[in-house]
């Protein structure tokens, strides 16, 4: 018999929790099925049937697209997802570097494919999703919108070209790739999008106003897609790193004084490693995180929650 929850909620509908038969012999574990929600359709019923615990921590049989997988955070994400059993497709602009990575992954036994693509280019984006569709028979479980770039300048010095480059590479690309990938994610019946945002989408960073605005836009898109595509059982989350040791930031961190300032406002007192971002991305793609959507999680050694901590106190 169902338990009507109208009295417990302000939502204009009746939620009925039907006890399900436990999948283990342990009668203490109760499983409930939600028969009506404002977003989910019948195919996307929330179920807590954990028949096989190991499946919750595996990406076996899943397909993934990771943009910008030849270096840095994207490279770590490709290896993390492939290591958990996913078939991965990736892209980058530099063909030689991409081919070198593909050979390396093959030698390591990872199932990774890829093609050249500049995600700031509309035609390239359409070709990329066509390739992914062909490779994975029209179905995609995981989309990691990872590519992003930076141009550090005070607002007064930003040219219209700088502005267009940042918008096209960081925001227009992820918006359009998500649009193009939507039918494939829907076809998988269990889709997950993860955006690589940045702490610059939360707090003000020097000379990063436009870059920060693109990441702020990604943060809002993360939440909107989480609601709009929940009916298709597609989740949408973002990770927001602070300084991670990659080719993108090595030049700026070569400056010793600047590096000291970075460390002084990072409670953990060190830079992050790409694998410390890729582990969170993988978690957000795993069935184990199936009730998490619309979240932007900082991977920042505590930088964004740090208030006033004088160094010489
Ligand atoms: N590293 C950090 O401290 C940090 C902090 C916060 C946020 N993030 C974010 O993390 C993401 C990855 O950054 P990263 O530090 O790993 O960068 P990275 O080391 O420079 O690697 C970037 C990767 O993306 C590819 N790429 C760049 N532009 C591309 C384009 N237009 N089309 C296709 N592929 C492209 C690069 O290959 P090609 O050059 O061959 O195209 C490379 O594989 C970005 O969104 C960045 O904003 C990084």
Short mmCIF file of C-alpha atoms and ligand atoms in Angstrom, two decimals:
data_model
loop_
_atom_site.label_atom_id
_atom_site.label_comp_id
_atom_site.label_asym_id
_atom_site.label_seq_id
_atom_site.Cartn_x
_atom_site.Cartn_y
_atom_site.Cartn_z
CA UNK A 1 0.00 0.00 0.00
CA UNK A 2 1.37 3.45 -0.88
CA UNK A 3 1.96 6.29 1.61
CA UNK A 4 0.54 9.62 0.32
CA UNK A 5 3.01 12.42 1.01
CA UNK A 6 0.86 15.42 0.05
CA UNK A 7 0.84 16.55 3.67
CA UNK A 8 4.63 16.60 3.76
CA UNK A 9 5.30 18.64 0.65
CA UNK A 10 4.33 21.94 -0.91
CA UNK A 11 4.63 20.43 -4.38
CA UNK A 12 1.33 20.34 -6.27
CA UNK A 13 1.29 16.59 -6.67
CA UNK A 14 0.98 13.45 -4.68
CA UNK A 15 4.13 11.42 -4.19
CA UNK A 16 3.56 7.79 -3.46
CA UNK A 17 6.29 5.68 -1.99
CA UNK A 18 5.81 2.02 -2.68
CA UNK A 19 7.98 -0.31 -0.63
CA UNK A 20 9.88 -2.62 -3.00
CA UNK A 21 11.08 -6.08 -2.23
CA UNK A 22 14.55 -5.96 -0.81
CA UNK A 23 17.23 -7.19 -3.21
CA UNK A 24 19.18 -8.75 -0.38
CA UNK A 25 18.12 -11.15 2.31
CA UNK A 26 18.68 -8.41 4.85
CA UNK A 27 15.13 -7.25 5.61
CA UNK A 28 16.44 -4.09 7.36
CA UNK A 29 17.14 -2.47 3.98
CA UNK A 30 14.06 -0.80 2.50
CA UNK A 31 13.83 0.09 -1.16
CA UNK A 32 11.35 2.65 -2.38
CA UNK A 33 10.20 3.59 -5.82
CA UNK A 34 8.93 7.12 -6.52
CA UNK A 35 5.87 6.81 -8.73
CA UNK A 36 5.52 10.48 -9.68
CA UNK A 37 7.88 13.45 -9.62
CA UNK A 38 7.73 16.91 -11.25
CA UNK A 39 10.67 16.16 -13.58
CA UNK A 40 11.16 12.46 -14.04
CA UNK A 41 9.07 10.43 -16.46
CA UNK A 42 8.14 6.80 -16.03
CA UNK A 43 11.41 5.65 -17.61
CA UNK A 44 13.43 7.67 -15.15
CA UNK A 45 12.04 6.32 -11.90
CA UNK A 46 14.40 6.72 -9.03
CA UNK A 47 15.29 3.34 -7.77
CA UNK A 48 17.57 2.22 -5.01
CA UNK A 49 18.09 -1.33 -6.17
CA UNK A 50 21.69 -2.05 -5.50
CA UNK A 51 21.70 -5.65 -6.65
CA UNK A 52 25.37 -5.67 -7.31
CA UNK A 53 27.41 -3.16 -5.29
CA UNK A 54 30.38 -3.40 -7.65
CA UNK A 55 28.29 -2.12 -10.60
CA UNK A 56 27.81 1.15 -8.75
CA UNK A 57 31.57 1.76 -8.93
CA UNK A 58 32.13 0.65 -12.51
CA UNK A 59 31.69 2.25 -15.93
CA UNK A 60 31.75 -1.09 -17.69
CA UNK A 61 29.72 -1.00 -20.90
CA UNK A 62 29.43 2.80 -20.85
CA UNK A 63 30.52 5.24 -23.53
CA UNK A 64 32.12 8.65 -22.95
CA UNK A 65 33.22 11.73 -24.86
CA UNK A 66 35.93 13.84 -23.20
CA UNK A 67 36.94 17.01 -25.04
CA UNK A 68 40.60 18.07 -24.83
CA UNK A 69 41.98 14.72 -23.68
CA UNK A 70 45.60 14.98 -24.81
CA UNK A 71 46.95 17.03 -21.90
CA UNK A 72 46.27 18.13 -18.35
CA UNK A 73 42.91 17.55 -16.70
CA UNK A 74 41.29 16.08 -19.84
CA UNK A 75 44.09 13.52 -20.21
CA UNK A 76 43.60 12.41 -16.60
CA UNK A 77 39.83 12.19 -17.13
CA UNK A 78 40.25 9.97 -20.22
CA UNK A 79 42.46 7.57 -18.23
CA UNK A 80 40.20 7.62 -15.16
CA UNK A 81 37.05 6.79 -17.17
CA UNK A 82 38.79 4.19 -19.34
CA UNK A 83 40.33 2.64 -16.22
CA UNK A 84 36.83 2.23 -14.79
CA UNK A 85 35.73 0.36 -17.91
CA UNK A 86 34.26 3.05 -20.19
CA UNK A 87 34.87 3.24 -23.93
CA UNK A 88 36.16 6.77 -24.42
CA UNK A 89 36.26 9.13 -27.39
CA UNK A 90 38.40 12.26 -27.18
CA UNK A 91 39.55 15.17 -29.34
CA UNK A 92 42.14 17.93 -29.55
CA UNK A 93 43.52 20.29 -32.21
CA UNK A 94 47.07 18.93 -32.42
CA UNK A 95 46.91 15.75 -34.53
CA UNK A 96 50.43 14.50 -33.74
CA UNK A 97 49.86 14.82 -29.99
CA UNK A 98 46.46 13.13 -30.29
CA UNK A 99 47.89 10.19 -32.25
CA UNK A 100 50.72 9.78 -29.73
CA UNK A 101 48.19 9.62 -26.89
CA UNK A 102 45.97 7.14 -28.76
CA UNK A 103 48.94 4.81 -29.33
CA UNK A 104 49.94 5.10 -25.65
CA UNK A 105 46.42 4.30 -24.45
CA UNK A 106 46.19 1.32 -26.80
CA UNK A 107 49.45 -0.02 -25.36
CA UNK A 108 48.03 0.36 -21.85
CA UNK A 109 44.90 -1.55 -22.83
CA UNK A 110 42.51 1.41 -22.64
CA UNK A 111 39.63 1.58 -25.14
CA UNK A 112 40.13 5.13 -26.43
CA UNK A 113 39.35 6.58 -29.86
CA UNK A 114 39.73 10.13 -31.05
CA UNK A 115 39.81 12.67 -33.85
CA UNK A 116 41.05 16.18 -34.47
CA UNK A 117 38.55 18.90 -33.57
CA UNK A 118 38.67 22.55 -32.63
CA UNK A 119 35.69 22.85 -30.30
CA UNK A 120 35.53 26.60 -30.87
CA UNK A 121 34.48 25.85 -34.47
CA UNK A 122 30.81 25.06 -35.16
CA UNK A 123 31.46 22.79 -38.16
CA UNK A 124 34.13 20.86 -36.24
CA UNK A 125 31.71 20.33 -33.35
CA UNK A 126 29.07 18.83 -35.63
CA UNK A 127 31.70 16.52 -37.19
CA UNK A 128 32.89 15.45 -33.74
CA UNK A 129 29.44 14.41 -32.57
CA UNK A 130 28.88 12.62 -35.91
CA UNK A 131 32.08 10.63 -35.28
CA UNK A 132 31.04 9.85 -31.71
CA UNK A 133 27.62 8.73 -32.87
CA UNK A 134 29.19 6.39 -35.46
CA UNK A 135 31.69 5.03 -32.91
CA UNK A 136 29.06 4.34 -30.23
CA UNK A 137 26.00 3.44 -32.35
CA UNK A 138 24.14 6.64 -31.53
CA UNK A 139 24.31 6.28 -27.75
CA UNK A 140 26.47 8.19 -25.26
CA UNK A 141 26.41 7.82 -21.46
CA UNK A 142 28.98 10.45 -20.51
CA UNK A 143 29.86 13.86 -21.92
CA UNK A 144 32.77 15.69 -20.29
CA UNK A 145 32.89 19.25 -21.62
CA UNK A 146 36.49 19.85 -20.53
CA UNK A 147 38.13 22.21 -23.04
CA UNK A 148 38.63 25.77 -21.89
CA UNK A 149 41.17 28.51 -22.37
CA UNK A 150 42.31 31.70 -20.70
CA UNK A 151 43.43 35.17 -21.73
CA UNK A 152 44.67 37.16 -18.74
CA UNK A 153 44.09 40.88 -19.16
CA UNK A 154 42.47 43.73 -17.26
CA UNK A 155 38.98 44.51 -18.57
CA UNK A 156 40.14 47.78 -20.16
CA UNK A 157 42.62 45.86 -22.36
CA UNK A 158 40.37 43.03 -23.56
CA UNK A 159 39.91 43.26 -27.35
CA UNK A 160 36.80 42.12 -29.19
CA UNK A 161 38.91 39.23 -30.53
CA UNK A 162 39.92 38.16 -26.99
CA UNK A 163 36.27 38.32 -25.95
CA UNK A 164 35.10 36.23 -28.92
CA UNK A 165 37.86 33.63 -28.43
CA UNK A 166 37.00 33.14 -24.76
CA UNK A 167 33.25 32.99 -25.38
CA UNK A 168 33.57 30.60 -28.35
CA UNK A 169 36.08 28.24 -26.73
CA UNK A 170 34.76 28.21 -23.17
CA UNK A 171 31.01 28.70 -23.42
CA UNK A 172 29.54 28.51 -26.93
CA UNK A 173 31.43 25.24 -27.46
CA UNK A 174 30.06 23.48 -24.38
CA UNK A 175 26.55 24.78 -25.03
CA UNK A 176 26.55 23.54 -28.64
CA UNK A 177 28.31 20.23 -27.91
CA UNK A 178 25.71 19.53 -25.20
CA UNK A 179 22.90 20.37 -27.67
CA UNK A 180 24.39 18.10 -30.33
CA UNK A 181 25.02 15.28 -27.86
CA UNK A 182 21.53 15.44 -26.36
CA UNK A 183 19.91 12.78 -28.63
CA UNK A 184 22.83 10.42 -27.92
CA UNK A 185 22.70 10.99 -24.16
CA UNK A 186 18.93 10.48 -24.24
CA UNK A 187 19.36 7.26 -26.22
CA UNK A 188 21.65 5.86 -23.50
CA UNK A 189 18.77 6.15 -20.98
CA UNK A 190 21.34 7.04 -18.28
CA UNK A 191 23.32 10.12 -19.29
CA UNK A 192 25.76 12.25 -17.35
CA UNK A 193 27.29 15.57 -18.36
CA UNK A 194 30.24 17.00 -16.45
CA UNK A 195 31.56 20.49 -17.20
CA UNK A 196 35.05 21.64 -16.28
CA UNK A 197 34.28 24.99 -14.70
CA UNK A 198 36.70 26.92 -12.46
CA UNK A 199 36.84 28.71 -9.13
CA UNK A 200 36.85 31.83 -11.36
CA UNK A 201 33.11 31.21 -11.77
CA UNK A 202 32.67 31.76 -8.01
CA UNK A 203 35.22 34.35 -6.90
CA UNK A 204 37.04 37.27 -8.51
CA UNK A 205 40.48 36.42 -9.90
CA UNK A 206 42.85 39.10 -11.18
CA UNK A 207 42.71 39.72 -14.97
CA UNK A 208 40.16 36.95 -15.47
CA UNK A 209 36.86 38.83 -15.82
CA UNK A 210 35.80 37.38 -19.17
CA UNK A 211 37.15 33.90 -18.42
CA UNK A 212 35.31 34.05 -15.07
CA UNK A 213 32.11 35.10 -16.83
CA UNK A 214 32.33 32.09 -19.17
CA UNK A 215 32.74 29.77 -16.17
CA UNK A 216 29.87 31.51 -14.35
CA UNK A 217 27.74 30.88 -17.45
CA UNK A 218 28.79 27.21 -17.38
CA UNK A 219 27.74 26.99 -13.73
CA UNK A 220 24.24 28.26 -14.55
CA UNK A 221 23.97 26.00 -17.62
CA UNK A 222 24.90 23.06 -15.36
CA UNK A 223 21.85 23.80 -13.20
CA UNK A 224 19.47 24.48 -16.09
CA UNK A 225 20.35 21.27 -17.93
CA UNK A 226 20.01 19.32 -14.67
CA UNK A 227 16.36 20.41 -14.52
CA UNK A 228 15.53 20.48 -18.25
CA UNK A 229 16.96 17.05 -19.08
CA UNK A 230 16.11 15.24 -15.84
CA UNK A 231 13.06 13.84 -17.63
CA UNK A 232 15.49 11.99 -19.93
CA UNK A 233 17.51 10.69 -16.97
CA UNK A 234 20.45 12.91 -17.94
CA UNK A 235 22.36 14.39 -14.99
CA UNK A 236 24.43 17.54 -15.25
CA UNK A 237 27.21 18.55 -12.85
CA UNK A 238 30.40 20.61 -12.91
CA UNK A 239 33.80 20.53 -11.27
CA UNK A 240 35.50 23.82 -10.44
CA UNK A 241 39.28 23.58 -10.00
CA UNK A 242 41.73 26.08 -8.53
CA UNK A 243 45.37 25.82 -9.67
CA UNK A 244 46.05 22.35 -11.11
CA UNK A 245 49.50 21.41 -12.47
CA UNK A 246 48.91 21.46 -16.24
CA UNK A 247 50.44 23.00 -19.35
CA UNK A 248 47.83 25.77 -19.21
CA UNK A 249 49.20 27.30 -16.02
CA UNK A 250 52.87 26.24 -15.93
CA UNK A 251 54.08 29.56 -17.33
CA UNK A 252 52.30 31.74 -14.78
CA UNK A 253 53.42 29.46 -11.94
CA UNK A 254 57.08 29.72 -13.02
CA UNK A 255 56.99 33.10 -11.27
CA UNK A 256 58.14 32.23 -7.72
CA UNK A 257 56.50 35.20 -6.00
CA UNK A 258 53.20 34.55 -7.72
CA UNK A 259 53.41 30.87 -6.78
CA UNK A 260 53.94 31.82 -3.11
CA UNK A 261 50.83 34.01 -3.22
CA UNK A 262 48.85 31.14 -4.75
CA UNK A 263 49.94 28.75 -2.02
CA UNK A 264 49.29 31.30 0.73
CA UNK A 265 45.59 31.51 -0.16
CA UNK A 266 45.24 27.72 -0.51
CA UNK A 267 44.54 26.10 2.90
CA UNK A 268 46.05 22.77 1.78
CA UNK A 269 49.19 24.72 0.81
CA UNK A 270 49.85 23.06 -2.53
CA UNK A 271 48.69 22.91 -6.14
CA UNK A 272 46.28 20.22 -7.29
CA UNK A 273 47.11 17.29 -9.53
CA UNK A 274 44.97 16.52 -12.62
CA UNK A 275 44.10 13.14 -11.09
CA UNK A 276 42.53 14.96 -8.13
CA UNK A 277 40.02 16.46 -10.57
CA UNK A 278 39.54 13.36 -12.70
CA UNK A 279 38.57 11.28 -9.65
CA UNK A 280 35.67 13.64 -8.93
CA UNK A 281 34.62 13.69 -12.59
CA UNK A 282 34.58 9.88 -12.58
CA UNK A 283 32.51 9.81 -9.40
CA UNK A 284 29.96 12.14 -10.99
CA UNK A 285 29.66 9.73 -13.93
CA UNK A 286 29.35 6.56 -11.87
CA UNK A 287 25.98 4.98 -11.00
CA UNK A 288 27.08 5.57 -7.37
CA UNK A 289 26.29 9.28 -7.83
CA UNK A 290 22.93 8.70 -9.54
CA UNK A 291 21.02 11.14 -7.26
CA UNK A 292 23.49 14.02 -7.69
CA UNK A 293 22.61 16.58 -10.34
CA UNK A 294 22.91 20.33 -10.85
CA UNK A 295 25.94 20.62 -8.55
CA UNK A 296 29.15 22.56 -9.07
CA UNK A 297 31.87 21.15 -6.84
CA UNK A 298 35.12 23.00 -6.16
CA UNK A 299 38.40 21.05 -6.29
CA UNK A 300 40.48 23.79 -4.80
CA UNK A 301 42.40 22.77 -1.66
CA UNK A 302 39.96 24.97 0.26
CA UNK A 303 40.70 28.19 -1.64
CA UNK A 304 37.10 29.33 -2.08
CA UNK A 305 36.10 28.78 1.55
CA UNK A 306 39.18 30.44 3.02
CA UNK A 307 38.55 33.77 4.77
CA UNK A 308 41.18 35.71 6.70
CA UNK A 309 44.19 33.68 7.83
CA UNK A 310 47.24 35.93 8.36
CA UNK A 311 50.46 34.14 7.44
CA UNK A 312 52.48 35.48 10.34
CA UNK A 313 50.06 34.92 13.20
N1 LIG B 1 44.82 23.97 -14.90
C1 LIG B 1 44.18 24.73 -14.04
O1 LIG B 1 44.75 25.27 -13.06
C2 LIG B 1 42.71 24.95 -14.22
C3 LIG B 1 42.01 25.65 -13.20
C4 LIG B 1 40.65 25.86 -13.34
C5 LIG B 1 39.99 25.39 -14.46
N2 LIG B 1 40.67 24.73 -15.44
C6 LIG B 1 39.91 24.27 -16.60
O2 LIG B 1 40.24 22.92 -16.88
C7 LIG B 1 40.07 22.66 -18.28
C8 LIG B 1 41.30 21.95 -18.80
O3 LIG B 1 42.43 22.76 -18.53
P1 LIG B 1 43.92 22.20 -18.50
O4 LIG B 1 44.64 23.02 -17.50
O5 LIG B 1 43.89 20.73 -18.39
O6 LIG B 1 44.39 22.66 -19.96
P2 LIG B 1 45.64 22.15 -20.85
O7 LIG B 1 46.67 21.49 -20.03
O8 LIG B 1 46.02 23.35 -21.65
O9 LIG B 1 44.98 21.05 -21.81
C9 LIG B 1 43.97 21.47 -22.68
C10 LIG B 1 43.52 20.31 -23.54
O10 LIG B 1 42.42 20.75 -24.34
C11 LIG B 1 42.81 20.73 -25.72
N3 LIG B 1 42.24 21.95 -26.34
C12 LIG B 1 42.50 23.22 -26.04
N4 LIG B 1 41.79 24.04 -26.82
C13 LIG B 1 41.05 23.25 -27.64
C14 LIG B 1 40.11 23.51 -28.65
N5 LIG B 1 39.77 24.74 -29.03
N6 LIG B 1 39.51 22.45 -29.27
C15 LIG B 1 39.83 21.18 -28.92
N7 LIG B 1 40.73 20.88 -27.96
C16 LIG B 1 41.32 21.91 -27.33
C17 LIG B 1 44.32 20.70 -25.74
O11 LIG B 1 44.86 20.10 -26.92
P3 LIG B 1 45.21 21.02 -28.22
O12 LIG B 1 46.00 22.18 -27.73
O13 LIG B 1 45.97 20.09 -29.12
O14 LIG B 1 43.92 21.43 -28.82
C18 LIG B 1 44.57 19.82 -24.51
O15 LIG B 1 44.34 18.47 -24.81
C19 LIG B 1 39.77 24.03 -18.91
O16 LIG B 1 38.38 24.17 -19.11
C20 LIG B 1 40.25 25.02 -17.87
O17 LIG B 1 39.56 26.25 -17.93
C21 LIG B 1 42.02 24.51 -15.34
#
